[in-house]
mmCIF file of C-alpha atoms in Angstrom:
data_model
loop_
_atom_site.group_PDB
_atom_site.id
_atom_site.type_symbol
_atom_site.label_atom_id
_atom_site.label_comp_id
_atom_site.label_asym_id
_atom_site.label_seq_id
_atom_site.Cartn_x
_atom_site.Cartn_y
_atom_site.Cartn_z
ATOM 1 C CA UNK A 25 -0.471 -0.052 0.177
ATOM 2 C CA UNK A 26 1.152 3.833 -1.020
ATOM 3 C CA UNK A 27 1.867 6.493 1.534
ATOM 4 C CA UNK A 28 -0.675 8.472 -0.231
ATOM 5 C CA UNK A 29 -2.951 6.005 1.233
ATOM 6 C CA UNK A 30 -2.120 5.236 4.192
ATOM 7 C CA UNK A 31 -2.021 9.015 4.682
ATOM 8 C CA UNK A 32 -5.598 9.383 3.461
ATOM 9 C CA UNK A 33 -6.747 6.792 5.280
ATOM 10 C CA UNK A 34 -5.185 8.679 8.746
ATOM 11 C CA UNK A 35 -6.529 11.616 7.869
ATOM 12 C CA UNK A 36 -10.436 10.155 7.398
ATOM 13 C CA UNK A 37 -10.693 8.364 10.629
ATOM 14 C CA UNK A 38 -9.119 11.286 12.017
ATOM 15 C CA UNK A 39 -12.302 12.725 11.190
ATOM 16 C CA UNK A 40 -14.251 10.706 12.265
ATOM 17 C CA UNK A 41 -12.284 10.633 16.507
ATOM 18 C CA UNK A 42 -14.882 12.441 18.132
ATOM 19 C CA UNK A 43 -18.387 11.253 19.511
ATOM 20 C CA UNK A 44 -20.428 14.109 18.226
ATOM 21 C CA UNK A 45 -18.760 13.979 14.380
ATOM 22 C CA UNK A 46 -20.314 10.154 14.824
ATOM 23 C CA UNK A 47 -23.336 11.019 16.653
ATOM 24 C CA UNK A 48 -23.608 13.133 12.862
ATOM 25 C CA UNK A 49 -23.171 10.752 10.674
ATOM 26 C CA UNK A 50 -25.459 8.713 13.039
ATOM 27 C CA UNK A 51 -27.704 10.798 12.060
ATOM 28 C CA UNK A 52 -27.188 11.816 8.873
ATOM 29 C CA UNK A 53 -27.312 7.902 7.906
ATOM 30 C CA UNK A 54 -31.010 8.057 8.592
ATOM 31 C CA UNK A 55 -31.324 10.712 5.894
ATOM 32 C CA UNK A 56 -30.387 14.575 5.334
ATOM 33 C CA UNK A 57 -30.850 17.098 7.842
ATOM 34 C CA UNK A 58 -30.178 20.581 8.706
ATOM 35 C CA UNK A 59 -28.358 22.000 11.429
ATOM 36 C CA UNK A 60 -30.745 23.170 13.706
ATOM 37 C CA UNK A 61 -31.963 19.574 13.520
ATOM 38 C CA UNK A 62 -29.069 18.077 14.215
ATOM 39 C CA UNK A 63 -28.811 20.608 16.858
ATOM 40 C CA UNK A 64 -32.412 18.654 18.396
ATOM 41 C CA UNK A 65 -31.352 15.415 17.428
ATOM 42 C CA UNK A 66 -28.087 15.530 19.461
ATOM 43 C CA UNK A 67 -29.301 18.194 22.498
ATOM 44 C CA UNK A 68 -25.730 20.155 21.924
ATOM 45 C CA UNK A 69 -25.333 23.951 21.056
ATOM 46 C CA UNK A 70 -24.806 25.361 17.449
ATOM 47 C CA UNK A 71 -21.517 26.320 17.879
ATOM 48 C CA UNK A 72 -20.637 22.538 18.778
ATOM 49 C CA UNK A 73 -22.708 21.095 15.592
ATOM 50 C CA UNK A 74 -20.996 23.588 13.617
ATOM 51 C CA UNK A 75 -17.611 23.407 14.281
ATOM 52 C CA UNK A 76 -17.990 19.563 13.404
ATOM 53 C CA UNK A 77 -20.264 19.480 10.691
ATOM 54 C CA UNK A 78 -16.601 21.736 9.549
ATOM 55 C CA UNK A 79 -14.240 19.171 10.244
ATOM 56 C CA UNK A 80 -16.833 16.676 8.731
ATOM 57 C CA UNK A 81 -17.464 18.462 4.953
ATOM 58 C CA UNK A 82 -13.453 20.329 5.365
ATOM 59 C CA UNK A 83 -13.091 16.186 4.855
ATOM 60 C CA UNK A 84 -14.917 15.404 2.078
ATOM 61 C CA UNK A 85 -17.606 13.086 4.853
ATOM 62 C CA UNK A 86 -20.561 14.767 4.558
ATOM 63 C CA UNK A 87 -22.091 17.941 2.089
ATOM 64 C CA UNK A 88 -23.827 20.762 2.331
ATOM 65 C CA UNK A 89 -26.453 22.065 -0.259
ATOM 66 C CA UNK A 90 -28.255 25.216 0.228
ATOM 67 C CA UNK A 91 -31.721 25.385 0.404
ATOM 68 C CA UNK A 92 -33.295 29.074 0.368
ATOM 69 C CA UNK A 93 -31.325 30.580 4.237
ATOM 70 C CA UNK A 94 -30.153 26.644 5.583
ATOM 71 C CA UNK A 95 -28.002 24.421 4.553
ATOM 72 C CA UNK A 96 -29.250 20.599 4.547
ATOM 73 C CA UNK A 97 -26.265 17.925 5.371
ATOM 74 C CA UNK A 98 -25.830 14.854 3.737
ATOM 75 C CA UNK A 99 -23.280 11.811 3.663
ATOM 76 C CA UNK A 100 -21.009 12.548 0.318
ATOM 77 C CA UNK A 101 -20.611 8.257 0.713
ATOM 78 C CA UNK A 102 -23.486 6.089 1.374
ATOM 79 C CA UNK A 103 -20.502 3.615 2.393
ATOM 80 C CA UNK A 104 -19.697 5.494 5.777
ATOM 81 C CA UNK A 105 -23.344 3.787 6.561
ATOM 82 C CA UNK A 106 -21.759 0.507 6.525
ATOM 83 C CA UNK A 107 -17.913 1.976 7.869
ATOM 84 C CA UNK A 108 -20.044 2.554 10.710
ATOM 85 C CA UNK A 109 -22.264 -0.819 11.552
ATOM 86 C CA UNK A 110 -18.963 -2.487 11.002
ATOM 87 C CA UNK A 111 -17.382 -0.025 13.938
ATOM 88 C CA UNK A 112 -20.203 -1.656 15.985
ATOM 89 C CA UNK A 113 -19.852 -4.688 15.166
ATOM 90 C CA UNK A 114 -15.924 -4.441 16.217
ATOM 91 C CA UNK A 115 -17.557 -3.020 19.617
ATOM 92 C CA UNK A 116 -19.283 -5.956 20.229
ATOM 93 C CA UNK A 117 -17.283 -8.455 19.398
ATOM 94 C CA UNK A 118 -15.090 -6.668 21.875
ATOM 95 C CA UNK A 119 -17.514 -6.265 23.800
ATOM 96 C CA UNK A 120 -18.643 -10.542 23.994
ATOM 97 C CA UNK A 121 -15.395 -11.128 24.401
ATOM 98 C CA UNK A 122 -14.880 -9.217 27.302
ATOM 99 C CA UNK A 123 -17.964 -10.587 29.358
ATOM 100 C CA UNK A 124 -16.597 -14.062 28.120
ATOM 101 C CA UNK A 125 -13.455 -13.729 30.272
ATOM 102 C CA UNK A 126 -15.611 -11.806 32.947
ATOM 103 C CA UNK A 127 -17.654 -14.938 33.177
ATOM 104 C CA UNK A 128 -14.238 -17.364 32.898
ATOM 105 C CA UNK A 129 -12.382 -15.555 35.383
ATOM 106 C CA UNK A 130 -16.271 -15.211 37.685
ATOM 107 C CA UNK A 131 -15.896 -18.783 37.494
ATOM 108 C CA UNK A 132 -12.541 -19.532 38.466
ATOM 109 C CA UNK A 133 -12.816 -17.564 41.700
ATOM 110 C CA UNK A 134 -15.831 -19.421 42.652
ATOM 111 C CA UNK A 135 -14.721 -22.980 42.130
ATOM 112 C CA UNK A 136 -11.188 -21.713 44.069
ATOM 113 C CA UNK A 137 -13.701 -21.355 47.114
ATOM 114 C CA UNK A 138 -13.820 -23.361 50.619
ATOM 115 C CA UNK A 139 -16.567 -24.723 51.681
#
């Protein structure tokens, strides 16, 4: 893999590396929204949402289209939806592994007890 592709991937994942940006992408995966809709759904101030949307626009992850005095945001590439789903699956796999490990630890500790 060439260095340019690795740099693109690193920059791309840096752009995703914020919980509010992830939440915005999850909302946009359900359909296009304007800033006010996004603010209401995330329960955050306008400046915070606008800042995160700027990062996502700068990295070409979302697009904004003027509609009168509003800007409607949408995902630039629908594959983002799949990426978010894969990340959720990876998280669930880690969670299942952690639960399994805790169960085994709990079983071994209860087996060590003397009555």
